[in-house]
Amino acid sequence: MKKAAAIEALKFVKPGMNIGLGTGSTANHFIEALGARVKEGLDVRGVPTSKATEELAREHGIPLVRLHDYPHLDLTVDGADEFDPEFRLIKGGGGALLREKIVASSSRFMVVIADESKRVKKLGKFPLPVEVVVFGIKATIWKIERAFKFLKLDVKMVLRVKDGNPFVTENGNFILDCSIGEIPDPARLEGLLKSIPGVVETGLFIGICGIVLMGTPKGVTEFKRG
Ligand code: 5RP
C-alpha cells in the first residue's frame, strides 16, 4: 500500500522540478520509483531530508542539490506517521522532522504518501516527537511539562533511545516522544511548544500538506485540500 501510494505520487512530478525527498520506508519507495524515471531520462533534482535519503537517492541516480541553492522547491513527497481530515500531520517517527519540515514548507506543495493505517480522525495516537537542544534539557522538559499541564493534557514523555544511547538527530539534538492521546487543538499545542526556548521543532505539520495519497487494498485514494 505504501509502494502503491509512492508510485501514484509520480503523477505530480514534471520535468525540470526541484523536489524535496522525504525520509522513511514510504518515501524510500518514492525515491526508488523516481530513480527509475530519472534513468529513463527525466530531468529533476532532489533535496534530501536525511543522510539515509541522500544515500538512497544517490544509489538510484537522482541528481541532488542543496536547499541553500534552491530555496523554493516545486514539490515535496514524504510519508507521515498520522494525517487527519484537515491535512494536519504528525511526523518524525524516523527522527528527520526538522529537515522534513524545513523542506516541505519551502515547497509549492507537499504530497503525503501513506498506507491507510496512518489515517486518523484526531491526531495523537502516535507519540508526538519534539526535537530539543541537549543543553539544559531538564529545564526544557520542565517547561514542556508545564505547557501540557496548561492545556490540561496528560502526557508521558520519553527520551528517544537508540542502541542504549539517546538518539541524536542529524542536527545534533535529542527527541522527546510525547504520548498524549487525542490532541484537541494541534495548532495551539504547536504554538505553545514552539515558544519554549530549547524546543527546536515538533512533529506537528499544520497547513503544509495539500494532498494525501493513501494506499488501500483496493487502490490509492487521493485527498486534496480545498
Ligand atoms: C520520518 C518520518 C516518516 O515520514 C514517518 O515516520 C513515516 O515513516 P514510514 O514511511 O516508514 O511509515 O516522519 O521522520
mmCIF file of C-alpha atoms and ligand atoms in Angstrom:
data_model
loop_
_atom_site.group_PDB
_atom_site.id
_atom_site.type_symbol
_atom_site.label_atom_id
_atom_site.label_comp_id
_atom_site.label_asym_id
_atom_site.label_seq_id
_atom_site.Cartn_x
_atom_site.Cartn_y
_atom_site.Cartn_z
ATOM 1 C CA MET A 1 0.000 0.000 0.000
ATOM 2 C CA LYS A 2 2.909 2.320 0.769
ATOM 3 C CA LYS A 3 4.517 1.462 -2.565
ATOM 4 C CA ALA A 4 1.280 1.991 -4.497
ATOM 5 C CA ALA A 5 0.875 5.457 -2.949
ATOM 6 C CA ALA A 6 4.509 6.260 -3.725
ATOM 7 C CA ILE A 7 4.170 5.259 -7.376
ATOM 8 C CA GLU A 8 0.966 7.305 -7.693
ATOM 9 C CA ALA A 9 2.872 10.388 -6.490
ATOM 10 C CA LEU A 10 4.942 10.284 -9.684
ATOM 11 C CA LYS A 11 1.999 11.894 -11.482
ATOM 12 C CA PHE A 12 2.837 15.177 -9.739
ATOM 13 C CA VAL A 13 6.416 15.135 -10.980
ATOM 14 C CA LYS A 14 7.139 17.247 -14.048
ATOM 15 C CA PRO A 15 10.420 17.703 -15.951
ATOM 16 C CA GLY A 16 12.639 20.418 -14.522
ATOM 17 C CA MET A 17 11.220 20.190 -10.997
ATOM 18 C CA ASN A 18 13.238 20.540 -7.803
ATOM 19 C CA ILE A 19 11.754 18.026 -5.384
ATOM 20 C CA GLY A 20 12.003 17.589 -1.626
ATOM 21 C CA LEU A 21 12.649 13.938 -0.828
ATOM 22 C CA GLY A 22 11.207 12.719 2.467
ATOM 23 C CA THR A 23 12.524 10.127 4.868
ATOM 24 C CA GLY A 24 11.175 6.716 5.861
ATOM 25 C CA SER A 25 10.031 3.481 4.291
ATOM 26 C CA THR A 26 7.239 5.072 2.227
ATOM 27 C CA ALA A 27 9.457 7.886 0.997
ATOM 28 C CA ASN A 28 12.028 5.236 0.045
ATOM 29 C CA HIS A 29 9.530 3.661 -2.362
ATOM 30 C CA PHE A 30 9.069 7.068 -3.975
ATOM 31 C CA ILE A 31 12.822 7.589 -4.302
ATOM 32 C CA GLU A 32 13.202 4.193 -5.984
ATOM 33 C CA ALA A 33 10.339 4.927 -8.392
ATOM 34 C CA LEU A 34 11.673 8.411 -9.150
ATOM 35 C CA GLY A 35 15.140 6.979 -9.725
ATOM 36 C CA ALA A 36 13.722 4.626 -12.343
ATOM 37 C CA ARG A 37 12.217 7.629 -14.172
ATOM 38 C CA VAL A 38 15.485 9.517 -13.961
ATOM 39 C CA LYS A 39 17.227 6.547 -15.564
ATOM 40 C CA GLU A 40 14.707 6.835 -18.408
ATOM 41 C CA GLY A 41 15.753 10.452 -18.922
ATOM 42 C CA LEU A 42 13.520 12.509 -16.595
ATOM 43 C CA ASP A 43 15.271 15.757 -15.655
ATOM 44 C CA VAL A 44 14.651 16.553 -11.965
ATOM 45 C CA ARG A 45 16.734 17.423 -8.928
ATOM 46 C CA GLY A 46 16.134 16.248 -5.365
ATOM 47 C CA VAL A 47 16.711 17.815 -1.962
ATOM 48 C CA PRO A 48 17.140 15.049 0.634
ATOM 49 C CA THR A 49 15.782 15.402 4.173
ATOM 50 C CA SER A 50 18.246 12.955 5.772
ATOM 51 C CA LYS A 51 21.513 11.148 5.193
ATOM 52 C CA ALA A 52 19.647 7.881 4.563
ATOM 53 C CA THR A 53 17.543 9.543 1.885
ATOM 54 C CA GLU A 54 20.621 11.172 0.376
ATOM 55 C CA GLU A 55 22.369 7.794 0.112
ATOM 56 C CA LEU A 56 19.362 6.059 -1.404
ATOM 57 C CA ALA A 57 18.762 8.876 -3.890
ATOM 58 C CA ARG A 58 22.415 8.774 -4.975
ATOM 59 C CA GLU A 59 22.206 4.999 -5.348
ATOM 60 C CA HIS A 60 19.236 5.485 -7.669
ATOM 61 C CA GLY A 61 20.945 8.165 -9.736
ATOM 62 C CA ILE A 62 18.790 11.144 -8.690
ATOM 63 C CA PRO A 63 20.779 14.380 -9.060
ATOM 64 C CA LEU A 64 20.884 16.134 -5.677
ATOM 65 C CA VAL A 65 21.057 19.811 -4.821
ATOM 66 C CA ARG A 66 21.066 21.797 -1.562
ATOM 67 C CA LEU A 67 18.067 23.726 -0.302
ATOM 68 C CA HIS A 68 20.560 26.514 0.268
ATOM 69 C CA ASP A 69 20.996 26.810 -3.511
ATOM 70 C CA TYR A 70 17.354 26.086 -4.412
ATOM 71 C CA PRO A 71 15.297 27.642 -1.608
ATOM 72 C CA HIS A 72 11.981 27.420 -3.488
ATOM 73 C CA LEU A 73 11.085 23.835 -4.330
ATOM 74 C CA ASP A 74 8.299 22.732 -6.650
ATOM 75 C CA LEU A 75 7.138 19.754 -4.665
ATOM 76 C CA THR A 76 7.920 17.606 -1.631
ATOM 77 C CA VAL A 77 6.873 13.977 -1.366
ATOM 78 C CA ASP A 78 7.108 12.437 2.097
ATOM 79 C CA GLY A 79 5.491 9.901 4.385
ATOM 80 C CA ALA A 80 3.762 10.609 7.692
ATOM 81 C CA ASP A 81 3.050 8.894 10.980
ATOM 82 C CA GLU A 82 -0.503 10.258 11.060
ATOM 83 C CA PHE A 83 -2.758 12.505 8.997
ATOM 84 C CA ASP A 84 -6.162 13.888 9.956
ATOM 85 C CA PRO A 85 -9.117 15.151 7.847
ATOM 86 C CA GLU A 86 -7.670 18.672 7.951
ATOM 87 C CA PHE A 87 -4.383 17.531 6.389
ATOM 88 C CA ARG A 88 -2.531 18.045 9.651
ATOM 89 C CA LEU A 89 0.261 15.561 10.249
ATOM 90 C CA ILE A 90 2.393 14.002 12.892
ATOM 91 C CA LYS A 91 5.847 13.249 11.541
ATOM 92 C CA GLY A 92 9.242 12.391 12.949
ATOM 93 C CA GLY A 93 8.975 8.684 13.644
ATOM 94 C CA GLY A 94 12.241 8.417 11.722
ATOM 95 C CA GLY A 95 13.745 11.398 13.510
ATOM 96 C CA ALA A 96 14.055 13.673 10.472
ATOM 97 C CA LEU A 97 11.218 16.046 11.399
ATOM 98 C CA LEU A 98 13.216 19.274 11.424
ATOM 99 C CA ARG A 99 14.695 18.915 7.948
ATOM 100 C CA GLU A 100 11.445 17.436 6.669
ATOM 101 C CA LYS A 101 9.528 20.468 7.888
ATOM 102 C CA ILE A 102 12.054 22.961 6.517
ATOM 103 C CA VAL A 103 12.000 21.251 3.120
ATOM 104 C CA ALA A 104 8.220 20.705 2.930
ATOM 105 C CA SER A 105 7.457 24.285 3.945
ATOM 106 C CA SER A 106 9.823 25.508 1.217
ATOM 107 C CA SER A 107 7.836 23.673 -1.446
ATOM 108 C CA ARG A 108 4.918 24.887 -3.528
ATOM 109 C CA PHE A 109 3.053 21.814 -2.387
ATOM 110 C CA MET A 110 3.572 18.757 -0.240
ATOM 111 C CA VAL A 111 2.203 15.366 -1.166
ATOM 112 C CA VAL A 112 1.977 12.863 1.663
ATOM 113 C CA ILE A 113 2.121 9.199 0.739
ATOM 114 C CA ALA A 114 0.880 6.711 3.304
ATOM 115 C CA ASP A 115 -0.922 3.474 3.870
ATOM 116 C CA GLU A 116 -4.354 3.595 5.434
ATOM 117 C CA SER A 117 -3.031 2.844 8.934
ATOM 118 C CA LYS A 118 -1.831 6.466 9.077
ATOM 119 C CA ARG A 119 -5.314 7.956 8.711
ATOM 120 C CA VAL A 120 -6.831 9.189 11.994
ATOM 121 C CA LYS A 121 -9.842 11.278 12.951
ATOM 122 C CA LYS A 122 -7.826 13.113 15.601
ATOM 123 C CA LEU A 123 -4.046 13.390 15.809
ATOM 124 C CA GLY A 124 -2.314 11.941 18.848
ATOM 125 C CA LYS A 125 -2.450 8.172 18.713
ATOM 126 C CA PHE A 126 1.188 8.292 17.581
ATOM 127 C CA PRO A 127 3.551 9.827 20.162
ATOM 128 C CA LEU A 128 4.424 13.375 19.121
ATOM 129 C CA PRO A 129 8.181 13.798 18.534
ATOM 130 C CA VAL A 130 9.615 17.032 19.903
ATOM 131 C CA GLU A 131 13.201 17.869 18.948
ATOM 132 C CA VAL A 132 15.078 19.641 21.736
ATOM 133 C CA VAL A 133 18.534 21.106 22.246
ATOM 134 C CA VAL A 134 20.719 18.965 24.511
ATOM 135 C CA PHE A 135 21.892 21.954 26.562
ATOM 136 C CA GLY A 136 19.660 22.394 29.594
ATOM 137 C CA ILE A 137 17.368 19.573 28.555
ATOM 138 C CA LYS A 138 15.958 19.112 32.075
ATOM 139 C CA ALA A 139 14.883 22.748 32.163
ATOM 140 C CA THR A 140 13.305 22.349 28.720
ATOM 141 C CA ILE A 141 11.486 19.186 29.804
ATOM 142 C CA TRP A 142 10.113 21.022 32.823
ATOM 143 C CA LYS A 143 8.770 23.801 30.585
ATOM 144 C CA ILE A 144 7.246 21.304 28.163
ATOM 145 C CA GLU A 145 5.503 19.526 31.044
ATOM 146 C CA ARG A 146 4.199 22.886 32.243
ATOM 147 C CA ALA A 147 2.846 23.634 28.748
ATOM 148 C CA PHE A 148 0.994 20.304 28.638
ATOM 149 C CA LYS A 149 -0.426 20.950 32.118
ATOM 150 C CA PHE A 150 -1.585 24.386 30.997
ATOM 151 C CA LEU A 151 -3.518 22.716 28.179
ATOM 152 C CA LYS A 152 -4.839 20.097 30.627
ATOM 153 C CA LEU A 153 -3.239 17.307 28.630
ATOM 154 C CA ASP A 154 -1.819 14.252 30.344
ATOM 155 C CA VAL A 155 1.444 13.375 28.719
ATOM 156 C CA LYS A 156 4.042 10.669 29.037
ATOM 157 C CA MET A 157 7.348 11.944 27.759
ATOM 158 C CA VAL A 158 10.186 9.585 26.836
ATOM 159 C CA LEU A 159 13.663 10.457 25.622
ATOM 160 C CA ARG A 160 14.169 8.594 22.350
ATOM 161 C CA VAL A 161 16.897 5.992 22.676
ATOM 162 C CA LYS A 162 18.819 4.069 20.031
ATOM 163 C CA ASP A 163 21.156 1.167 20.835
ATOM 164 C CA GLY A 164 21.086 2.066 24.524
ATOM 165 C CA ASN A 165 22.038 5.721 23.991
ATOM 166 C CA PRO A 166 19.984 8.855 23.438
ATOM 167 C CA PHE A 167 19.049 9.140 19.775
ATOM 168 C CA VAL A 168 20.865 12.117 18.267
ATOM 169 C CA THR A 169 19.250 13.816 15.280
ATOM 170 C CA GLU A 170 21.263 14.881 12.247
ATOM 171 C CA ASN A 171 21.120 18.370 13.740
ATOM 172 C CA GLY A 172 22.788 17.218 16.969
ATOM 173 C CA ASN A 173 19.621 17.363 19.095
ATOM 174 C CA PHE A 174 17.602 14.903 21.173
ATOM 175 C CA ILE A 175 13.986 13.834 20.649
ATOM 176 C CA LEU A 176 11.283 13.584 23.290
ATOM 177 C CA ASP A 177 8.420 11.308 22.266
ATOM 178 C CA CYS A 178 5.253 12.643 23.876
ATOM 179 C CA SER A 179 2.345 10.207 24.270
ATOM 180 C CA ILE A 180 -0.642 12.475 24.580
ATOM 181 C CA GLY A 181 -3.680 10.711 23.172
ATOM 182 C CA GLU A 182 -6.125 12.780 21.141
ATOM 183 C CA ILE A 183 -4.830 16.320 20.672
ATOM 184 C CA PRO A 184 -7.837 18.652 20.884
ATOM 185 C CA ASP A 185 -6.145 21.720 19.360
ATOM 186 C CA PRO A 186 -2.923 20.844 17.487
ATOM 187 C CA ALA A 187 -2.228 24.456 16.423
ATOM 188 C CA ARG A 188 -2.436 25.718 20.000
ATOM 189 C CA LEU A 189 -0.149 22.946 21.204
ATOM 190 C CA GLU A 190 2.308 23.679 18.404
ATOM 191 C CA GLY A 191 2.355 27.394 19.240
ATOM 192 C CA LEU A 192 2.917 26.754 22.924
ATOM 193 C CA LEU A 193 5.675 24.175 22.424
ATOM 194 C CA LYS A 194 7.492 26.315 19.862
ATOM 195 C CA SER A 195 7.519 29.238 22.295
ATOM 196 C CA ILE A 196 9.737 27.269 24.711
ATOM 197 C CA PRO A 197 13.464 28.048 24.470
ATOM 198 C CA GLY A 198 15.229 24.762 23.791
ATOM 199 C CA VAL A 199 12.422 23.322 21.680
ATOM 200 C CA VAL A 200 13.717 23.242 18.138
ATOM 201 C CA GLU A 201 10.763 21.690 16.333
ATOM 202 C CA THR A 202 7.731 19.500 16.796
ATOM 203 C CA GLY A 203 6.412 16.760 14.560
ATOM 204 C CA LEU A 204 3.142 18.633 14.018
ATOM 205 C CA PHE A 205 2.823 19.740 10.390
ATOM 206 C CA ILE A 206 -0.063 22.172 10.109
ATOM 207 C CA GLY A 207 -1.067 23.934 6.900
ATOM 208 C CA ILE A 208 1.802 22.381 4.972
ATOM 209 C CA CYS A 209 0.341 19.280 3.329
ATOM 210 C CA GLY A 210 -2.018 19.799 0.391
ATOM 211 C CA ILE A 211 -2.527 16.290 -0.931
ATOM 212 C CA VAL A 212 -2.569 12.844 0.661
ATOM 213 C CA LEU A 213 -2.273 9.695 -1.413
ATOM 214 C CA MET A 214 -3.430 6.809 0.722
ATOM 215 C CA GLY A 215 -2.725 3.270 -0.354
ATOM 216 C CA THR A 216 -5.537 0.842 0.415
ATOM 217 C CA PRO A 217 -6.035 -2.815 -0.548
ATOM 218 C CA LYS A 218 -8.428 -1.546 -3.251
ATOM 219 C CA GLY A 219 -6.102 1.064 -4.716
ATOM 220 C CA VAL A 220 -4.893 4.558 -3.956
ATOM 221 C CA THR A 221 -7.289 7.179 -2.597
ATOM 222 C CA GLU A 222 -6.468 10.825 -3.148
ATOM 223 C CA PHE A 223 -7.440 13.549 -0.671
ATOM 224 C CA LYS A 224 -6.976 17.157 -1.733
ATOM 225 C CA ARG A 225 -7.140 20.215 0.496
ATOM 226 C CA GLY A 226 -9.662 22.755 -0.769
HETATM 227 C C1 5RP B 1 10.472 10.365 9.343
HETATM 228 C C2 5RP B 1 9.011 10.487 9.126
HETATM 229 C C3 5RP B 1 8.353 9.435 8.296
HETATM 230 O O1 5RP B 1 7.765 10.029 7.198
HETATM 231 C C4 5RP B 1 7.302 8.742 9.113
HETATM 232 O O2 5RP B 1 7.920 8.230 10.284
HETATM 233 C C5 5RP B 1 6.637 7.613 8.329
HETATM 234 O O3 5RP B 1 7.547 6.584 8.114
HETATM 235 P P1 5RP B 1 7.194 5.306 7.223
HETATM 236 O O4 5RP B 1 7.014 5.807 5.839
HETATM 237 O O5 5RP B 1 8.409 4.430 7.368
HETATM 238 O O6 5RP B 1 5.958 4.670 7.777
HETATM 239 O O7 5RP B 1 8.366 11.403 9.545
HETATM 240 O O8 5RP B 1 10.948 11.367 10.194
#
